[in-house]
PDB file of C-alpha atoms in Angstrom:
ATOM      1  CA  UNK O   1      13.808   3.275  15.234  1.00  0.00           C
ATOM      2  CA  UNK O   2      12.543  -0.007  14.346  1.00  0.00           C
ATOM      3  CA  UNK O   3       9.188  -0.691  14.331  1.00  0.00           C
ATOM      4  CA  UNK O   4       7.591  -3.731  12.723  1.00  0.00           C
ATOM      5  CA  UNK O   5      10.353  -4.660  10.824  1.00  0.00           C
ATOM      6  CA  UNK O   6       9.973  -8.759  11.813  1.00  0.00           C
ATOM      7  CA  UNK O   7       8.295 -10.379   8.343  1.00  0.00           C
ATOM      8  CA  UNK O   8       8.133 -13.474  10.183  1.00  0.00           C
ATOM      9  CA  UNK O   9       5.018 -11.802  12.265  1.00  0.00           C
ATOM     10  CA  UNK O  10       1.226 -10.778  11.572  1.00  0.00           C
ATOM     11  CA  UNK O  11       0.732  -7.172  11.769  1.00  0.00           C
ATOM     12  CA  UNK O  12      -2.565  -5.262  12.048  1.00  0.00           C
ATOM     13  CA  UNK O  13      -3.055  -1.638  12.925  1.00  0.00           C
ATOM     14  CA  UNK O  14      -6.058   0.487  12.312  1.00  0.00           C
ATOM     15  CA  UNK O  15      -4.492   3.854  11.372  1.00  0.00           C
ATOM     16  CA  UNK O  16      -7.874   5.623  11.942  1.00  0.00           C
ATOM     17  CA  UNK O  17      -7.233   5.315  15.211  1.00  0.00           C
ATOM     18  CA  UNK O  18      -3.400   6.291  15.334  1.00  0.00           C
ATOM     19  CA  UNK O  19      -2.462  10.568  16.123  1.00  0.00           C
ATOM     20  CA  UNK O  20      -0.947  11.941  13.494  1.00  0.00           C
ATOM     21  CA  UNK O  21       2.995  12.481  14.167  1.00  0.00           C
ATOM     22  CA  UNK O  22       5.020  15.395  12.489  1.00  0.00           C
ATOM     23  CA  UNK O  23       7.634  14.966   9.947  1.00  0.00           C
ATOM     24  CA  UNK O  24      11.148  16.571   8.803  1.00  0.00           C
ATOM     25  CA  UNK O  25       8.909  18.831   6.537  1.00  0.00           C
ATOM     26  CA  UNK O  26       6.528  21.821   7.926  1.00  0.00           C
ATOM     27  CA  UNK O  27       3.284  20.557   7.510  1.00  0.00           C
ATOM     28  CA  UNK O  28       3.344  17.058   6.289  1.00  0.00           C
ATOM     29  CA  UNK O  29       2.429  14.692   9.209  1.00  0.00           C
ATOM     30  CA  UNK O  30       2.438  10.585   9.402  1.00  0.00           C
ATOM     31  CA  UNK O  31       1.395   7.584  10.877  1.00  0.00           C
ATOM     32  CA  UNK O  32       4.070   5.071  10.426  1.00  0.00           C
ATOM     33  CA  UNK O  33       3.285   1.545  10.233  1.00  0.00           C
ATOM     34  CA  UNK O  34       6.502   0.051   9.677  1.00  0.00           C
ATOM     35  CA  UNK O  35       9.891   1.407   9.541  1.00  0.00           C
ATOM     36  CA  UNK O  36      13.465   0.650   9.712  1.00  0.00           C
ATOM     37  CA  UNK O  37      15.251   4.051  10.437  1.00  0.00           C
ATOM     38  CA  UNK O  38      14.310   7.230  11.787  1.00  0.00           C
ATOM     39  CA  UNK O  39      14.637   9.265   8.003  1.00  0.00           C
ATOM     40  CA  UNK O  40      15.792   6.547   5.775  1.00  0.00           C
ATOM     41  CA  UNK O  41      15.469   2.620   4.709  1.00  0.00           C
ATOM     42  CA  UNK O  42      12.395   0.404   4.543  1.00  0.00           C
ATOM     43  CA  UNK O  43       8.979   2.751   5.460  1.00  0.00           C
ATOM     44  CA  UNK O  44       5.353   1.704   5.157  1.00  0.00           C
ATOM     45  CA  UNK O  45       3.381   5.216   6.149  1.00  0.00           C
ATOM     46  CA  UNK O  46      -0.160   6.733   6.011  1.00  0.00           C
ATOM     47  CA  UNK O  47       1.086  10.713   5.456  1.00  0.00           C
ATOM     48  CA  UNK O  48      -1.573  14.108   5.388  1.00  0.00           C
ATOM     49  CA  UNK O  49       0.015  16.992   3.670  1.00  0.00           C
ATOM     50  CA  UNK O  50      -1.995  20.166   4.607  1.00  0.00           C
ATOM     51  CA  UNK O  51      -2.559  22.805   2.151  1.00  0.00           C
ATOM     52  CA  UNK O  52       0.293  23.942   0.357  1.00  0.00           C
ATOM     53  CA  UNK O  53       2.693  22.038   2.271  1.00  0.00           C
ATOM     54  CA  UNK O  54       5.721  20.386   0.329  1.00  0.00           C
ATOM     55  CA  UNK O  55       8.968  18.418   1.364  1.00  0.00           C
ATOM     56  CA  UNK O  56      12.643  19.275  -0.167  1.00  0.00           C
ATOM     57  CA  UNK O  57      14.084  17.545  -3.093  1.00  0.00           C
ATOM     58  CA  UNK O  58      14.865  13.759  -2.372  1.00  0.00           C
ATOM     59  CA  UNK O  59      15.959  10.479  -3.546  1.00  0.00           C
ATOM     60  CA  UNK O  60      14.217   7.223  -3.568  1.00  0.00           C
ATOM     61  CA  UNK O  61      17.558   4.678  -3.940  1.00  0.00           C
ATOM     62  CA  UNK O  62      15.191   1.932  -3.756  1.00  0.00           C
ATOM     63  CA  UNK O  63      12.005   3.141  -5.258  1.00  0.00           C
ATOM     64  CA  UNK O  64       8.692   4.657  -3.592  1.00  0.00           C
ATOM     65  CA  UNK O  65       5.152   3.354  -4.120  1.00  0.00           C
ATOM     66  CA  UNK O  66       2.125   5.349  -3.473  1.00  0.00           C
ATOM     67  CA  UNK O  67      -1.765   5.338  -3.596  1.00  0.00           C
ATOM     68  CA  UNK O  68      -3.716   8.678  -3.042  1.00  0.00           C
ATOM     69  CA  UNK O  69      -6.525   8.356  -0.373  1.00  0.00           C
ATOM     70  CA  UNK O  70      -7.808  12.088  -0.214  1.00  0.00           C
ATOM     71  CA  UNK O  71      -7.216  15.686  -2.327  1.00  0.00           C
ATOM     72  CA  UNK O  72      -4.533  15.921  -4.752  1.00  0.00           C
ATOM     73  CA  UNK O  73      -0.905  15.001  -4.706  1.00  0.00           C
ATOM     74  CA  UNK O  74       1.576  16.595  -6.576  1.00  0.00           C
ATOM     75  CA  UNK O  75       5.090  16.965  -7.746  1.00  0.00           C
ATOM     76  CA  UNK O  76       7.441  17.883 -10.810  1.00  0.00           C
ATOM     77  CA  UNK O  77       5.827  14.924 -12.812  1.00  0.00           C
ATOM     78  CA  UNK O  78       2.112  16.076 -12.027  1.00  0.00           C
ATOM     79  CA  UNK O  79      -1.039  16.132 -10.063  1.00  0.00           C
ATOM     80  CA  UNK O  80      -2.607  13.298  -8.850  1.00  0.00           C
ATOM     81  CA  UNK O  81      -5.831  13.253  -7.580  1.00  0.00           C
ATOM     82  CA  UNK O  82      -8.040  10.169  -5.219  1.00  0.00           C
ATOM     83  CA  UNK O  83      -7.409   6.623  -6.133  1.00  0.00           C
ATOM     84  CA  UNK O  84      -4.075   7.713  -7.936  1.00  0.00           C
ATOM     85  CA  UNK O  85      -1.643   4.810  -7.926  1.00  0.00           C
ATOM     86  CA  UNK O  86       2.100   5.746  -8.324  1.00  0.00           C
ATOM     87  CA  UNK O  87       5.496   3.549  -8.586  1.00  0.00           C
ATOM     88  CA  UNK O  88       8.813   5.908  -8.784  1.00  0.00           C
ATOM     89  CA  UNK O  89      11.372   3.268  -9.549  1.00  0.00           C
ATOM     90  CA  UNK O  90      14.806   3.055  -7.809  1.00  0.00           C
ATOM     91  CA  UNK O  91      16.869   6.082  -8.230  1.00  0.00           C
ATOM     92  CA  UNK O  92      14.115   8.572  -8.914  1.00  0.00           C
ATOM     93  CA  UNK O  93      14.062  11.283  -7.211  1.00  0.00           C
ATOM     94  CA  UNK O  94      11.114  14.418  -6.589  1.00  0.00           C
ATOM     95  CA  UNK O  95       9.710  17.235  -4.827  1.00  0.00           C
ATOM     96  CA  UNK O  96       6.049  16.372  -3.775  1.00  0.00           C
ATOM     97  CA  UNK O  97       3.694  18.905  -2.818  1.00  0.00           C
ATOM     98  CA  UNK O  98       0.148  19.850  -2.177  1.00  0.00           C
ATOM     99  CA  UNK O  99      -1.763  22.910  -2.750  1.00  0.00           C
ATOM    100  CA  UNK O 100      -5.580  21.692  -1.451  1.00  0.00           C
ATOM    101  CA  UNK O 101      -3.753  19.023   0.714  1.00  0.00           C
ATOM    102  CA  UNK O 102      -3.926  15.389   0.706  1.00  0.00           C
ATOM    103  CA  UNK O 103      -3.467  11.758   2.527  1.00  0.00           C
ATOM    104  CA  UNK O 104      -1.646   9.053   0.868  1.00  0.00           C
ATOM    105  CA  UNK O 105      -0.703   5.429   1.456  1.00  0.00           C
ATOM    106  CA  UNK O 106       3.018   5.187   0.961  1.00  0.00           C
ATOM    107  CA  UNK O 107       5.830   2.461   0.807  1.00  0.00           C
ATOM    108  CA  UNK O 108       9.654   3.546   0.950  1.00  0.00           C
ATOM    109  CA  UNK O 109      12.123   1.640  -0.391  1.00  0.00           C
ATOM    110  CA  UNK O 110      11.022  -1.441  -1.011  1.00  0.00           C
ATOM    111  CA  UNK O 111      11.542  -2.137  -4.772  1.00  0.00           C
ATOM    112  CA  UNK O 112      13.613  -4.730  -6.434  1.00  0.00           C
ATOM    113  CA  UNK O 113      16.629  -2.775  -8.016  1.00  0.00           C
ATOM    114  CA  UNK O 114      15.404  -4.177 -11.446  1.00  0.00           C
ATOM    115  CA  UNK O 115      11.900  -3.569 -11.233  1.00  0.00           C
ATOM    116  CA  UNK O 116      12.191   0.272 -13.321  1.00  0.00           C
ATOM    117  CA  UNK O 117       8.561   0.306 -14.185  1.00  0.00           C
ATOM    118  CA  UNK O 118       6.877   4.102 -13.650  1.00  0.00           C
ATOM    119  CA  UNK O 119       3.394   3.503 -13.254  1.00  0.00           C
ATOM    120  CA  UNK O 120       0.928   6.183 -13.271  1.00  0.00           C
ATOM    121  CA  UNK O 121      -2.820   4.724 -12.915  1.00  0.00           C
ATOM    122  CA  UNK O 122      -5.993   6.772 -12.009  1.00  0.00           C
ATOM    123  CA  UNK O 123      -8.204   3.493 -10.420  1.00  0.00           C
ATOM    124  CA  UNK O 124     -11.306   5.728 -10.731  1.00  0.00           C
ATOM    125  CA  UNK O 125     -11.153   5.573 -14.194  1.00  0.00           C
ATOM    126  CA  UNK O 126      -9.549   2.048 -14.702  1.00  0.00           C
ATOM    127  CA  UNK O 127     -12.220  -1.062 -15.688  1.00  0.00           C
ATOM    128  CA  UNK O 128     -12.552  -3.916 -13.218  1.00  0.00           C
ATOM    129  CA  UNK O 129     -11.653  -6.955 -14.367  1.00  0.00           C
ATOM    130  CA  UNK O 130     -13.883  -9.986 -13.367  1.00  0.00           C
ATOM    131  CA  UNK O 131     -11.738 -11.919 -10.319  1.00  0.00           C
ATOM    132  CA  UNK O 132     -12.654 -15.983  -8.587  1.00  0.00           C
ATOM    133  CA  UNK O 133     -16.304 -16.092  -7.866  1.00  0.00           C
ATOM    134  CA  UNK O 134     -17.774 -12.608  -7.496  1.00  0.00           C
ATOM    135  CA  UNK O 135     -14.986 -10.729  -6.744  1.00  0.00           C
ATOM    136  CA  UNK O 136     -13.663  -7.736  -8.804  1.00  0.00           C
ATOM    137  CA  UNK O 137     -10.245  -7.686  -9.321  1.00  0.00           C
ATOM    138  CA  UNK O 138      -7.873  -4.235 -11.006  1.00  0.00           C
ATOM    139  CA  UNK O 139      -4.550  -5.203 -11.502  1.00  0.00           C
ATOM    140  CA  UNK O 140      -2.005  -2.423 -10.856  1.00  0.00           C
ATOM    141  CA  UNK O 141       1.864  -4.065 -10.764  1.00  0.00           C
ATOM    142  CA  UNK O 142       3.564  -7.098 -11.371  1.00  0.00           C
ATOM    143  CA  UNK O 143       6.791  -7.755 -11.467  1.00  0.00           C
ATOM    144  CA  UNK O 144       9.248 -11.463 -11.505  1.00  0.00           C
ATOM    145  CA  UNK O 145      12.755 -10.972  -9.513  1.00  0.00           C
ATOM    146  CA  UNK O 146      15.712 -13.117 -10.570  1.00  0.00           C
ATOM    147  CA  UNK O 147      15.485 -15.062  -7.257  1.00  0.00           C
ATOM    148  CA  UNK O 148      12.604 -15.931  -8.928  1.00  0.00           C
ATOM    149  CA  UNK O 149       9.391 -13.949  -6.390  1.00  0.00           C
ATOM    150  CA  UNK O 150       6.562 -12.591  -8.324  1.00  0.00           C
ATOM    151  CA  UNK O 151       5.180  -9.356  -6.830  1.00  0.00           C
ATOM    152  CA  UNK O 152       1.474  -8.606  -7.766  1.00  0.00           C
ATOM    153  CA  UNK O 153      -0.145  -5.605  -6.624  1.00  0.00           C
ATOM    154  CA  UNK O 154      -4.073  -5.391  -7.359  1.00  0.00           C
ATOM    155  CA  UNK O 155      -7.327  -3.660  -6.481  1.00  0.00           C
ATOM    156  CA  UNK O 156      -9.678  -6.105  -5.301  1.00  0.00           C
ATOM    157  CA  UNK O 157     -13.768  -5.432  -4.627  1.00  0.00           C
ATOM    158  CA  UNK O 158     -15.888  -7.927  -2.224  1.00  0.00           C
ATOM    159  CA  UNK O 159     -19.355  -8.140  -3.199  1.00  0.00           C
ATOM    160  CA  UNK O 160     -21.604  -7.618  -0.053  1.00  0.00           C
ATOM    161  CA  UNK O 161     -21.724 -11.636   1.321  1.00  0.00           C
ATOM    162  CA  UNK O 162     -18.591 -12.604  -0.721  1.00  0.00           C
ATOM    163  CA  UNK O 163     -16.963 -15.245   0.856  1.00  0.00           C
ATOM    164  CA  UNK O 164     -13.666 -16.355  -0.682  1.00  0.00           C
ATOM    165  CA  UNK O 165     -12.205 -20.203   0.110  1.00  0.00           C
ATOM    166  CA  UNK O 166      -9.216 -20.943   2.342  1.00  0.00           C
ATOM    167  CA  UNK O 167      -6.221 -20.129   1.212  1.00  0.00           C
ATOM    168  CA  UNK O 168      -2.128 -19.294   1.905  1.00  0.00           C
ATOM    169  CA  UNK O 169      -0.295 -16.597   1.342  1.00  0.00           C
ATOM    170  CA  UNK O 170       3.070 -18.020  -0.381  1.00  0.00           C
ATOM    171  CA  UNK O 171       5.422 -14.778   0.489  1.00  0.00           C
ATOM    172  CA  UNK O 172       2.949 -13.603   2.148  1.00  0.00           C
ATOM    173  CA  UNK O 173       0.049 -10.846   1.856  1.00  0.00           C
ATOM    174  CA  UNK O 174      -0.061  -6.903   2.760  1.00  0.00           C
ATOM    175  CA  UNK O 175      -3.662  -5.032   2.754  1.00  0.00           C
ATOM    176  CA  UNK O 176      -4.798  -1.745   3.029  1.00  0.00           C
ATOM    177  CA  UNK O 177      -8.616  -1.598   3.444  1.00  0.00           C
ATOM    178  CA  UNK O 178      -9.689   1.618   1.382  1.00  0.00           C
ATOM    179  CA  UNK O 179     -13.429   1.165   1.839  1.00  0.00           C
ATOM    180  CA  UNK O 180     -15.822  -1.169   3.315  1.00  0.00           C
ATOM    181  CA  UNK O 181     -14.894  -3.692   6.290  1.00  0.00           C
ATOM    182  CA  UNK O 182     -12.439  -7.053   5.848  1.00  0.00           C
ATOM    183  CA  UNK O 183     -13.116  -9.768   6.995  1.00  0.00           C
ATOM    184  CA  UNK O 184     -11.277 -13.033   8.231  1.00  0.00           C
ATOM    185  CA  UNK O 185     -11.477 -16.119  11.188  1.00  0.00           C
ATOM    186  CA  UNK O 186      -8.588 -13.311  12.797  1.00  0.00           C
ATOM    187  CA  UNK O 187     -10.897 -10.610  13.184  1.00  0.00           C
ATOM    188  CA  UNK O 188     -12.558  -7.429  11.752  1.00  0.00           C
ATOM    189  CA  UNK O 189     -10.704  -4.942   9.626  1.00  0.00           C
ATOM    190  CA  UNK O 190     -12.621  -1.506   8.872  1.00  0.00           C
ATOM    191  CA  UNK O 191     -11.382   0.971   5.925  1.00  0.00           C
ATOM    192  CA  UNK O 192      -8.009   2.485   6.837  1.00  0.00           C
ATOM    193  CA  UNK O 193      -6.350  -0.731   8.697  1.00  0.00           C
ATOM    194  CA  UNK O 194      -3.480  -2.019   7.201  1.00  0.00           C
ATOM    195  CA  UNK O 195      -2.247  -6.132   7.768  1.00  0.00           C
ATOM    196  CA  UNK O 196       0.624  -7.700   7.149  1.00  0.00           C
ATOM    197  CA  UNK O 197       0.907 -11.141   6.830  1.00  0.00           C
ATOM    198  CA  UNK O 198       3.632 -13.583   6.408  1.00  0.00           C
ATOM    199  CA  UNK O 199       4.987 -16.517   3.846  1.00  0.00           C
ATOM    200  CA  UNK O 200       2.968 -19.118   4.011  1.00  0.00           C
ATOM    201  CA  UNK O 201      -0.070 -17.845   6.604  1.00  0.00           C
ATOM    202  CA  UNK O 202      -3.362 -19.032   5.574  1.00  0.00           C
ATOM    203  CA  UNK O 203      -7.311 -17.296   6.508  1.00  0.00           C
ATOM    204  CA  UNK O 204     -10.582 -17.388   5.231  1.00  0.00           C
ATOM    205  CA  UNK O 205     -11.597 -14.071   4.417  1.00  0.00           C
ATOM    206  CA  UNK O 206     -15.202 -12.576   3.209  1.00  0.00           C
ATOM    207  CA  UNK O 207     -17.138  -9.332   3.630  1.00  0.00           C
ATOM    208  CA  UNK O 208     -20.402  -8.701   4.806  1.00  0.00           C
ATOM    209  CA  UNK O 209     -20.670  -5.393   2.993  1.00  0.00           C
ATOM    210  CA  UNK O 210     -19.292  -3.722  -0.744  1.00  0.00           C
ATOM    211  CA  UNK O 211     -15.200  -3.956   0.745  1.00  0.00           C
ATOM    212  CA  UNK O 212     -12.821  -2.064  -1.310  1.00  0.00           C
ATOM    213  CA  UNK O 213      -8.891  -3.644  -0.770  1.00  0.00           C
ATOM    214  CA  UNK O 214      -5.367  -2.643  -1.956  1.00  0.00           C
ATOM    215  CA  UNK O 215      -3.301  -6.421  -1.807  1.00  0.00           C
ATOM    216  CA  UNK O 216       0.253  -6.892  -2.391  1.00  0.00           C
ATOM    217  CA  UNK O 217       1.257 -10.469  -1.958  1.00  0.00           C
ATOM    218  CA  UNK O 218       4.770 -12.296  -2.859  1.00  0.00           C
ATOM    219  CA  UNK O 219       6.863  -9.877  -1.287  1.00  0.00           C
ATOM    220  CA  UNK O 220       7.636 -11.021   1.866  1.00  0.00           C
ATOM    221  CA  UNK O 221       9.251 -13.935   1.312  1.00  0.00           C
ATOM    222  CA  UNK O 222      12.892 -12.532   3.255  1.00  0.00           C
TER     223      UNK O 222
END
């Protein structure tokens, strides 16, 4: 099952308005995004566990990256609660679970086989750094491949009326809108849409109200 597995294109989906779908596990439901197989490969997924759901045992060959959006996730490592983000490098492996339940943003298998970095980081209770003009800017992940990409994974906050200048993405731009609406020439984006955009695309972006983003850009360069 492919689906939105072409780089090359823009990609925008509001997951608020997606169903939920069920998974291999009792209880834990998705909204898939992107995906290159039906249980395995390349996955970018919105996923609700309901109380005291959990999924079996399982590998990530090519790491898993997560960011908790409600209640607490869980698994032998700990509990995580809201804003949570999580890297479990290539070759990790867990059982997650979750007793009150929870929603998460998560990415399958998608890591540079170098890149070993666990991160645990609670963004509630991280410091925002001052970003270009008024934005706010929490950096989460970076990481330099041989072939010479630079992944950077951040936090950024729009001031209400922040407009930021024209710019490209060189290998390219993901976003998850956590709070607020985005903004662009494209469109609208309110909290819970997720873009993709490709190598070398270009917008003008700004918010008309407090906008909460997760960004990933320099990925996307294959």
């Amino acid at each position: 099952m492919m689906l939105n597995m072409d780089f090359s294109q823009r990609v925008v989906i509001n997951s608020a308005e997606m169903a939920w779908q069920p998974s291999p596990a009792q209880g834990v439901l998705r909204k898939p995004l992107a995906r290159q197989a039906a249980e395995s490969g390349h996955a970018t997924s919105v996923v609700q566990y309901q109380p005291g759901s959990r999924f079996a045992e399982h590998p990530h060959p090519y790491g898993e990256e997560i960011l908790v959006l409600e209640g607490v996730f869980s698994d032998e490592t700990g509990d995580y609660g809201p804003g949570t983000y999580i890297r479990n490098p290539p070759g990790t492996k867990h059982s997650p679970f979750s007793e009150p339940g929870c929603v998460i943003f998560v990415k399958l298998n998608q890591f540079a086989e170098s890149d070993l970095t666990q991160v645990r980081i609670d963004t509630h209770n991280t410091q925002w750094q001052p970003g270009v003009d008024g934005l706010q800017v929490m950096q989460l992940h970076e990481y330099a491949d041989k072939d010479g990409t630079v992944e950077h994974v951040a936090l950024v906050k729009w001031p209400a009326g922040e407009v930021f200048k024209p710019h490209r993405h060189f290998g390219g731009e993901e976003v998850f809108v956590l709070s607020g609406t985005f903004k662009d020439e494209h469109g609208s984006y309110p909290a819970g849409t997720w873009l993709r955009s490709p190598h070398q695309s270009q917008h003008h972006p700004f918010a008309e109200e407090e906008t909460v983003i997760w960004v990933k850009t320099g990925h996307l360069l294959v």
